[in-house]
PDB file of C-alpha atoms and ligand atoms in Angstrom:
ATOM      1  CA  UNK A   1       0.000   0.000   0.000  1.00  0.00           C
ATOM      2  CA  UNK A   2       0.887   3.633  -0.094  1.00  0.00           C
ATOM      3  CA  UNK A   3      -0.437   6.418   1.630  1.00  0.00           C
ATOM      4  CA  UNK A   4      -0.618  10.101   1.261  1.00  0.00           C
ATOM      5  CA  UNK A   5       0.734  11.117   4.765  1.00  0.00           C
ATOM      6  CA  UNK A   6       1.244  10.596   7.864  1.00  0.00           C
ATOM      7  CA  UNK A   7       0.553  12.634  10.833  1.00  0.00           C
ATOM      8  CA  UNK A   8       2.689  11.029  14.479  1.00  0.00           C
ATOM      9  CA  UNK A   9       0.063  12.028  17.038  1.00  0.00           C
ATOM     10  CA  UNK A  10      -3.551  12.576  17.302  1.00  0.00           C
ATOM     11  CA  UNK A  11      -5.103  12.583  20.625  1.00  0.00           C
ATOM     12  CA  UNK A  12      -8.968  12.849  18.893  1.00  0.00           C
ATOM     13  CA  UNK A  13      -9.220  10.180  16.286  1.00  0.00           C
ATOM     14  CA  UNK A  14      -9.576   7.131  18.542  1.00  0.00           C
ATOM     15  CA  UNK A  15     -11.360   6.829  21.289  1.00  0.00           C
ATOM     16  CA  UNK A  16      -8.987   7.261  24.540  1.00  0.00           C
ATOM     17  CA  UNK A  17      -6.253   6.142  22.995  1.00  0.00           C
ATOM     18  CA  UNK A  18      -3.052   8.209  21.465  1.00  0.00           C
ATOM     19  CA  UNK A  19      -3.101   7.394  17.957  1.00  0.00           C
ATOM     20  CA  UNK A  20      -1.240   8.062  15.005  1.00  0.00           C
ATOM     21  CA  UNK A  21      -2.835   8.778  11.338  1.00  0.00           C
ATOM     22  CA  UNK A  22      -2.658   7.157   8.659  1.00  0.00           C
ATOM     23  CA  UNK A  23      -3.847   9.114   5.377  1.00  0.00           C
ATOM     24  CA  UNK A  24      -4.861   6.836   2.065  1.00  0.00           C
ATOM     25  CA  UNK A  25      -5.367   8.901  -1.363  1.00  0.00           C
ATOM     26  CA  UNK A  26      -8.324   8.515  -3.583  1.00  0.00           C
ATOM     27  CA  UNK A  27     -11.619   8.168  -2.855  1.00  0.00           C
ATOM     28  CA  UNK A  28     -14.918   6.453  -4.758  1.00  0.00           C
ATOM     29  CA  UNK A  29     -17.263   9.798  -3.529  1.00  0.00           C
ATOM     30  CA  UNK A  30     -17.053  13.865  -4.158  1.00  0.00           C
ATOM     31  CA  UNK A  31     -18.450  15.342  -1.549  1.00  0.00           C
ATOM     32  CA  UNK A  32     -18.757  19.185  -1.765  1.00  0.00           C
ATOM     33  CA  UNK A  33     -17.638  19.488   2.027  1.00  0.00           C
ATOM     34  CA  UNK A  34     -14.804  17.556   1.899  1.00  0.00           C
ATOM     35  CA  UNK A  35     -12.061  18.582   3.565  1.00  0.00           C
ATOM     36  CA  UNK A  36      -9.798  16.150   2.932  1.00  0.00           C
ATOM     37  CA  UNK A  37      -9.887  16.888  -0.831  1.00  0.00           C
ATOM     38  CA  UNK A  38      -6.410  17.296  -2.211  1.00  0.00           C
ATOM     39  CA  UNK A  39      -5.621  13.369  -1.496  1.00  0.00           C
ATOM     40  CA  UNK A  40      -9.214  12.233  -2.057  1.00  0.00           C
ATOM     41  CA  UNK A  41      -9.547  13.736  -5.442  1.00  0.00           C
ATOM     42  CA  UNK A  42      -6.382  14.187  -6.795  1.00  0.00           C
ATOM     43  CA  UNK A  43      -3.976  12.402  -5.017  1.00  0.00           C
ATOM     44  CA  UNK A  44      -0.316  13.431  -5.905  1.00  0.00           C
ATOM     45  CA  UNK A  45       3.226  12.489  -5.131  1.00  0.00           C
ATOM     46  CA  UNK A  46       5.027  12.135  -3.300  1.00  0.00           C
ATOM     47  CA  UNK A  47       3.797   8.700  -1.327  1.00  0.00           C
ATOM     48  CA  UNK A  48       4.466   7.076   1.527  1.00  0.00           C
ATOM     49  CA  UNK A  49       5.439   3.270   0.666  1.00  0.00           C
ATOM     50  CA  UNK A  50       3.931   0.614   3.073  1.00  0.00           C
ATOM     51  CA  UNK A  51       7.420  -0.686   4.543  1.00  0.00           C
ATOM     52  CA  UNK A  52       8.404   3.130   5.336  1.00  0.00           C
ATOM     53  CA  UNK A  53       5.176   3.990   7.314  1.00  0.00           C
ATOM     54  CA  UNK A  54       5.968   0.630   8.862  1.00  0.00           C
ATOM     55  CA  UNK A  55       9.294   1.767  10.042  1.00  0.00           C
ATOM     56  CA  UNK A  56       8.384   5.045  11.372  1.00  0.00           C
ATOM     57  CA  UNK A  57       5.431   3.800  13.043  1.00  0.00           C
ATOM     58  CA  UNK A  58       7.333   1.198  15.272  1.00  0.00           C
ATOM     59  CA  UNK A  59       9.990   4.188  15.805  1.00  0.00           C
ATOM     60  CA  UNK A  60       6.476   5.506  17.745  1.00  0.00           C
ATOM     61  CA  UNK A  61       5.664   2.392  19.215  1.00  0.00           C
ATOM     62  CA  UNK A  62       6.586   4.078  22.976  1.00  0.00           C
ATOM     63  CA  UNK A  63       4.489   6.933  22.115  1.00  0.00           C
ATOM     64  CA  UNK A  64       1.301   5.515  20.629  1.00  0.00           C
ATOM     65  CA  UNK A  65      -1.207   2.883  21.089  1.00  0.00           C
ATOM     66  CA  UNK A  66      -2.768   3.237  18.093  1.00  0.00           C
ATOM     67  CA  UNK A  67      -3.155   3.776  14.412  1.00  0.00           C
ATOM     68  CA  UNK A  68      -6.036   5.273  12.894  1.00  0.00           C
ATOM     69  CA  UNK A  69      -6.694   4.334   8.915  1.00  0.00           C
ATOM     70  CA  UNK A  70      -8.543   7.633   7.200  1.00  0.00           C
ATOM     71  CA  UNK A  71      -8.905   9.113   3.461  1.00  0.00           C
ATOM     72  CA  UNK A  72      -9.646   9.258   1.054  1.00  0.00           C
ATOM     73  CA  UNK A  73     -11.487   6.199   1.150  1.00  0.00           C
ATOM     74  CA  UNK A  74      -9.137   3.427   2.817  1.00  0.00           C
ATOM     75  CA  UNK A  75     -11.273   0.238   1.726  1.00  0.00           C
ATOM     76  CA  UNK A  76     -11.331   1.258  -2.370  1.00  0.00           C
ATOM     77  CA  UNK A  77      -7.871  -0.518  -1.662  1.00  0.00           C
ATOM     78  CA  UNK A  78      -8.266  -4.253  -1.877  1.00  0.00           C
ATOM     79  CA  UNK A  79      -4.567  -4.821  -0.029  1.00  0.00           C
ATOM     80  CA  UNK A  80      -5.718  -2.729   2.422  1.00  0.00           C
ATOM     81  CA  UNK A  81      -6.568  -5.833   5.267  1.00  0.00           C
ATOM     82  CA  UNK A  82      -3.391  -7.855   4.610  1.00  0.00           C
ATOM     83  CA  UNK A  83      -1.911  -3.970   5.827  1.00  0.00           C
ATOM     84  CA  UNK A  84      -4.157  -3.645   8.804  1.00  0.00           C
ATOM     85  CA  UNK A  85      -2.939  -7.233   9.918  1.00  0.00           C
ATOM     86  CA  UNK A  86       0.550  -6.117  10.026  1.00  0.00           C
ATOM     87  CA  UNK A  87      -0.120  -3.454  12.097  1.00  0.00           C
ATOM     88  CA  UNK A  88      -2.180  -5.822  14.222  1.00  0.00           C
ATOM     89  CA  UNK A  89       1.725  -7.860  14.505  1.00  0.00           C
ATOM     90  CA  UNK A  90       3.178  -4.694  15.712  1.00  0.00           C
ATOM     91  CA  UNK A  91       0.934  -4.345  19.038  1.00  0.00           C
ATOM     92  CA  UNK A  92      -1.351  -1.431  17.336  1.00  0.00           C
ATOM     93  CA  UNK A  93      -4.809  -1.261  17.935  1.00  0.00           C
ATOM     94  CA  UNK A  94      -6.034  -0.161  14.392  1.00  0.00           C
ATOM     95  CA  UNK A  95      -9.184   2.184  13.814  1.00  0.00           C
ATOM     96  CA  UNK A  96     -10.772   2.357  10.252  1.00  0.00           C
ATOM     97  CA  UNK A  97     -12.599   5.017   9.141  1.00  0.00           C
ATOM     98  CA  UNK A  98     -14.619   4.186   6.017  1.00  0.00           C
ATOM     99  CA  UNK A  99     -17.777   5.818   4.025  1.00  0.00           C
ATOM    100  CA  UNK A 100     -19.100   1.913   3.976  1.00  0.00           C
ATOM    101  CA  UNK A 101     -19.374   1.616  -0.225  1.00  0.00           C
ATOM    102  CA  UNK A 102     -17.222  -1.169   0.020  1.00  0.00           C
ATOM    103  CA  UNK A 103     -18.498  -3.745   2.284  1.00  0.00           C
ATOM    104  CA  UNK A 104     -16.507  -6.802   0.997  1.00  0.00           C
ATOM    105  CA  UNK A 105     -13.175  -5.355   1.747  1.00  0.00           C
ATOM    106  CA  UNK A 106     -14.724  -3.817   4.913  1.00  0.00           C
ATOM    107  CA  UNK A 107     -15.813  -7.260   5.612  1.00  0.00           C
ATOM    108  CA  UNK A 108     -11.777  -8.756   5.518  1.00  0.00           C
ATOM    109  CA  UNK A 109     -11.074  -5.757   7.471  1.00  0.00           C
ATOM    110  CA  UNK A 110     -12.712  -6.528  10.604  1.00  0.00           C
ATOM    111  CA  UNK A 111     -10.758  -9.671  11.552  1.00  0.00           C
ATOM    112  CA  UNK A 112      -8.115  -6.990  11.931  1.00  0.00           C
ATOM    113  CA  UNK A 113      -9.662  -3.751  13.226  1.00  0.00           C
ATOM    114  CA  UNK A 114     -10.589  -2.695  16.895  1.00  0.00           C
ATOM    115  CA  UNK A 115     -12.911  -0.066  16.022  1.00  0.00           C
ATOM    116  CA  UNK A 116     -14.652   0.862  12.732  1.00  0.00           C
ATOM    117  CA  UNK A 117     -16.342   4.689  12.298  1.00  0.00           C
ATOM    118  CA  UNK A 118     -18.532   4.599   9.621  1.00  0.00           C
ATOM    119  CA  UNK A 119     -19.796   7.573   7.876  1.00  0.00           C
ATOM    120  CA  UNK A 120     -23.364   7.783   7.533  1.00  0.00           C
ATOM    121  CA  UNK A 121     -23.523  11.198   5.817  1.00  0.00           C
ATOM    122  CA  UNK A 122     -26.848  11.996   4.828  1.00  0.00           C
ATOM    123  CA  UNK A 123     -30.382  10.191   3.492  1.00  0.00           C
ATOM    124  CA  UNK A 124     -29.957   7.720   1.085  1.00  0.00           C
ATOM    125  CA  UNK A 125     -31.692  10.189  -1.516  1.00  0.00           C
ATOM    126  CA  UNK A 126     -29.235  12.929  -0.742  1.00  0.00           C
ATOM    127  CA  UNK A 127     -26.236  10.635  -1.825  1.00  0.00           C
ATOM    128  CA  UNK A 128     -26.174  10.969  -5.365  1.00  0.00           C
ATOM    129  CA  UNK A 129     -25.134  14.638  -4.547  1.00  0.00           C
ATOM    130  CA  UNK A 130     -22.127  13.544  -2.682  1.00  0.00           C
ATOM    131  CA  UNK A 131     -21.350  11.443  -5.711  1.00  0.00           C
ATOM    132  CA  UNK A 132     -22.689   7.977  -5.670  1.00  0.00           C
ATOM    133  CA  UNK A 133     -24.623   6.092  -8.184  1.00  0.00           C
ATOM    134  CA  UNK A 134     -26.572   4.077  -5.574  1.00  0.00           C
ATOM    135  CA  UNK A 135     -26.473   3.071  -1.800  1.00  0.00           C
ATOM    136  CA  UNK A 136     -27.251  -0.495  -2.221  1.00  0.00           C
ATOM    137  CA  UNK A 137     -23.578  -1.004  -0.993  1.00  0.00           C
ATOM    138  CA  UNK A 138     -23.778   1.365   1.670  1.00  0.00           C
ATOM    139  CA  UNK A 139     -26.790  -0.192   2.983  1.00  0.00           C
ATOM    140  CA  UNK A 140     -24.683  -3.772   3.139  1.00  0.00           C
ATOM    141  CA  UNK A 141     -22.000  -2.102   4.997  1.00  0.00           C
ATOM    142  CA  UNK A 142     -23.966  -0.895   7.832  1.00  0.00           C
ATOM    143  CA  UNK A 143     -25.753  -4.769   7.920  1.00  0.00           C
ATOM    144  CA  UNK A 144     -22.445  -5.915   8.227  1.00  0.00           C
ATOM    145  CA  UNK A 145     -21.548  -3.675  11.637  1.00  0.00           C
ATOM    146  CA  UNK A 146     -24.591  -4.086  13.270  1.00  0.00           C
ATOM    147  CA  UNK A 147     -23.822  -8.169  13.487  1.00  0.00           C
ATOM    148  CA  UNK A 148     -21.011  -6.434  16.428  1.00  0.00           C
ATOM    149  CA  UNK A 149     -18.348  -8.391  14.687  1.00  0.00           C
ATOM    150  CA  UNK A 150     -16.077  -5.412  16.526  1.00  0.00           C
ATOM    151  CA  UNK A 151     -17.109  -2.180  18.038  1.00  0.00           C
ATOM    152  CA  UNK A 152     -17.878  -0.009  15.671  1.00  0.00           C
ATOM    153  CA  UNK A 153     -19.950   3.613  15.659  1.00  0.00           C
ATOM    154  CA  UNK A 154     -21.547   5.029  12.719  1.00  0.00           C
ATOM    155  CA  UNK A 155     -21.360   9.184  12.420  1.00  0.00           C
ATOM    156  CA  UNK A 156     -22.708  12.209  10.466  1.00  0.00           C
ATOM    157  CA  UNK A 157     -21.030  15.435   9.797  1.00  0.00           C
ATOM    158  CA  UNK A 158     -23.902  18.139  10.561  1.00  0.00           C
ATOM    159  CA  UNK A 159     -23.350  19.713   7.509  1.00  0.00           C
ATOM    160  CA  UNK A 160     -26.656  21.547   7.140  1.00  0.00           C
ATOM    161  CA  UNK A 161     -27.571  20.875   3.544  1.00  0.00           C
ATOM    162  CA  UNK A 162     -27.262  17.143   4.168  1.00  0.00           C
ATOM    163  CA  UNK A 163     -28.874  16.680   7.450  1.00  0.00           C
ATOM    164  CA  UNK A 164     -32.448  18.802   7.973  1.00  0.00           C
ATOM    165  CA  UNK A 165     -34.288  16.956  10.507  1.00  0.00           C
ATOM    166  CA  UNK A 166     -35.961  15.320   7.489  1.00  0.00           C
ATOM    167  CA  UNK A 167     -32.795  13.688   6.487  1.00  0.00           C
ATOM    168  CA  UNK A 168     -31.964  12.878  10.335  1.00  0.00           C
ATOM    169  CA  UNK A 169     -34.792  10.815  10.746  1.00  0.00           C
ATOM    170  CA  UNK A 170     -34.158   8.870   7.769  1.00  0.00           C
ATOM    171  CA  UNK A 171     -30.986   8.463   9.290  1.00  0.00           C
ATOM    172  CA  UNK A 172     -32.050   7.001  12.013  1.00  0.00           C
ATOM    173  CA  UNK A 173     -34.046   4.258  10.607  1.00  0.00           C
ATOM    174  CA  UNK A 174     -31.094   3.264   8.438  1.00  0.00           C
ATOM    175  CA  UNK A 175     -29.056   2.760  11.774  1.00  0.00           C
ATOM    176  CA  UNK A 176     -32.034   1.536  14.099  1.00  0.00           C
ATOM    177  CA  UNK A 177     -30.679  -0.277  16.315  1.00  0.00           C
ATOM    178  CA  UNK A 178     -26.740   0.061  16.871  1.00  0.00           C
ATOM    179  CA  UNK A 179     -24.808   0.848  20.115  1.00  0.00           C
ATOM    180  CA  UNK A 180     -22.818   4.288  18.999  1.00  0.00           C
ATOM    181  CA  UNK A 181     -23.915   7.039  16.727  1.00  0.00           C
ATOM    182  CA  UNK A 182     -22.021  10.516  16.705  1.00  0.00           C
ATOM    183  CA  UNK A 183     -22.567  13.048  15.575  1.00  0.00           C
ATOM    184  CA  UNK A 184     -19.909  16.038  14.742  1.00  0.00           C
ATOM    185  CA  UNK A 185     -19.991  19.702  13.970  1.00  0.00           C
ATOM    186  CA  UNK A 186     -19.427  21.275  10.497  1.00  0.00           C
ATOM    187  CA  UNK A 187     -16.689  23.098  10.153  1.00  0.00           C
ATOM    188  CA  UNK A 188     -16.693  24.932   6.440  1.00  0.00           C
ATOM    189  CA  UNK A 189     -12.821  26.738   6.375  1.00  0.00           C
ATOM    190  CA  UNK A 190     -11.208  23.724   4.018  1.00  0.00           C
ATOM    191  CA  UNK A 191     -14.500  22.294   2.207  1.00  0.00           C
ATOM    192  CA  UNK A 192     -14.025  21.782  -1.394  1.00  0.00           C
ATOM    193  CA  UNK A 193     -16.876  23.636  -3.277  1.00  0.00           C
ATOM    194  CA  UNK A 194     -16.155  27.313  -2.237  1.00  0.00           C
ATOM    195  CA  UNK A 195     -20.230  27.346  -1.257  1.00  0.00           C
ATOM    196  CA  UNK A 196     -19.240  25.423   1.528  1.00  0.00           C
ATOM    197  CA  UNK A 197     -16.502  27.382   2.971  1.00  0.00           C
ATOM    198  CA  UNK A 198     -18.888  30.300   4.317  1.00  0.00           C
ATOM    199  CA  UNK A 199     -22.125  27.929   5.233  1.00  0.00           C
ATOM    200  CA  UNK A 200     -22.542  28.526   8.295  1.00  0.00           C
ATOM    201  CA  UNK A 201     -22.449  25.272  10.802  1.00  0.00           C
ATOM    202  CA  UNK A 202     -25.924  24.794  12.669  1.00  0.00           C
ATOM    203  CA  UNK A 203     -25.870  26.395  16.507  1.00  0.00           C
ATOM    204  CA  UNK A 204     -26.125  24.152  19.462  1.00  0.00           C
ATOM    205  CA  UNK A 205     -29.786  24.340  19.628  1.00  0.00           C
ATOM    206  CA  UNK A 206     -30.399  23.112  16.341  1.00  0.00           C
ATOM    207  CA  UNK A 207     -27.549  20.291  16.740  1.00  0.00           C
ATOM    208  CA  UNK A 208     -29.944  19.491  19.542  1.00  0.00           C
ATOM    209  CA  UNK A 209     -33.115  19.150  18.243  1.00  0.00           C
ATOM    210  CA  UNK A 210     -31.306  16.915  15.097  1.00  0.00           C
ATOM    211  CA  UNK A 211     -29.989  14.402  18.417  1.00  0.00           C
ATOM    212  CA  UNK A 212     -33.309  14.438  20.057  1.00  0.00           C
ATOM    213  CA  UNK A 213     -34.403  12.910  16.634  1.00  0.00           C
ATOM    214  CA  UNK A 214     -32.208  10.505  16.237  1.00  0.00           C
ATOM    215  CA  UNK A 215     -31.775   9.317  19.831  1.00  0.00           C
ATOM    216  CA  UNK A 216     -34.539   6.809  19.987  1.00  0.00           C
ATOM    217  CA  UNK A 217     -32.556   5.046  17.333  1.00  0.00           C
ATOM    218  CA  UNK A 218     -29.323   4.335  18.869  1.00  0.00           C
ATOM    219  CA  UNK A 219     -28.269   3.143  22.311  1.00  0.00           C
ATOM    220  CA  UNK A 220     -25.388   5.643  22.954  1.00  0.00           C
ATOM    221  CA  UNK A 221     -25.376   9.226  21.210  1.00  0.00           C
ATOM    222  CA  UNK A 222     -22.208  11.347  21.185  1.00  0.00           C
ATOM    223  CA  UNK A 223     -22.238  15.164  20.174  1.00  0.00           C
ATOM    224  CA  UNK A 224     -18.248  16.192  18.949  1.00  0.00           C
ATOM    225  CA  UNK A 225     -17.417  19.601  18.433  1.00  0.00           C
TER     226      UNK A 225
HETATM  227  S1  SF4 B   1     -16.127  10.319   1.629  1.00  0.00           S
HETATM  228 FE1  SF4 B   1     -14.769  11.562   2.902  1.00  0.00          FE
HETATM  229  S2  SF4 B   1     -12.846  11.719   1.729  1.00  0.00           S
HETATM  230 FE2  SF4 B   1     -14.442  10.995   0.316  1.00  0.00          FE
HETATM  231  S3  SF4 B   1     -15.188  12.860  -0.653  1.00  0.00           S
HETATM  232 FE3  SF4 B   1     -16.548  12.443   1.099  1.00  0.00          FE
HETATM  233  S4  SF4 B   1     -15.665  13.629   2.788  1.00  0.00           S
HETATM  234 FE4  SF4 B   1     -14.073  13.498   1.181  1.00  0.00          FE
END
């Protein structure tokens, strides 16, 4: 594998633990907010070969518990569990973040994965206008957390075009059920389509109301800032 960066410490990206980040390039969606979008659309050299992040990340081993695997979109590459298991053989606990569109490498993943975070980004209707041709694979994906193969959470970015309280009660049906949803602040400075960059994020109150709606559907709610 190769990635598109690495940052040493995070204290945010996994839960209680001191992780490190790893950052894959590409990604199968386009979605106007993104703020990752310079390695998720047009991912650019130079990269970070496998062996070296390897390297640098047992040079950390006394620092950090943890690696956290983010994009891009980490599962569009199919090597990507026969990765997570070597990082698994270096005494990391591994976190994958994924958008869920591909469930059967998300699937290999989890023998090798402590935690999975799971986008759930807006109603299924909504998502051709983050880029995808259907959510029939998305849909799969969050079947295939809800067995609790691992612990998992699935979250939305309250971006407020993509989550009215129309589209947060569809989101709650589609995750009906599970143990952790969050739920995480907007924030517009870096998003790609320049339409983004001055929306303004919802204010507490509205955040809210949007978590009173989809509380009845989940057995733990978290609110991020
Ligand atoms: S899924 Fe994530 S990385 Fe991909 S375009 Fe959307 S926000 Fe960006």
């Amino acid at each position: 594998m190769k990635f598109s960066g690495l940052q040493k410490t995070s204290l945010l990206d996994y839960p209680d633990k001191i992780a490190s980040i790893l950052f894959t390039p590409g990604c199968n969606l386009r979605c106007p907010f993104c703020q990752n979008h310079k390695i998720a659309f047009d991912p650019q050299p130079p990269f970070l070969q496998e062996n070296t992040a390897l390297s640098i990340l047992a040079e950390r081993k006394k620092y950090v518990d943890a690696v956290v695997i983010t994009g891009g979109e980490p599962c569009m590459h199919r090597e990507l569990p026969k990765f997570l298991s070597k990082l698994g053989d270096q005494g990391f606990s591994v976190k994958l973040d994924t958008n869920g569109f591909f469930p059967d490498v998300l699937e290999q993943c989890l023998e090798y994965v402590d935690y999975v975070a799971m986008d759930v980004k807006t109603s299924c209707e909504k998502y051709p206008l983050l880029g995808a041709l259907d959510t029939e694979t998305l849909l799969h994906s969050i079947d295939i957390l809800k067995k609790d193969t691992v612990p998992y959470e699935f979250r939305t970015t309250a971006v407020p075009d993509f989550l009215t309280s129309q589209d947060a009660q569809a989101i709650g049906k589609l995750i009906e059920g599970t143990k952790t949803y969050a739920i995480q602040q907007f924030t517009p400075q870096n998003a790609f389509d320049k339409h983004y960059q001055t929306q303004k994020p919802y204010p507490p109150e509205k955040i809210n109301e949007l978590c009173e709606i989809i509380a009845p559907y989940t057995e733990k709610l978290i609110q991020r800032n």
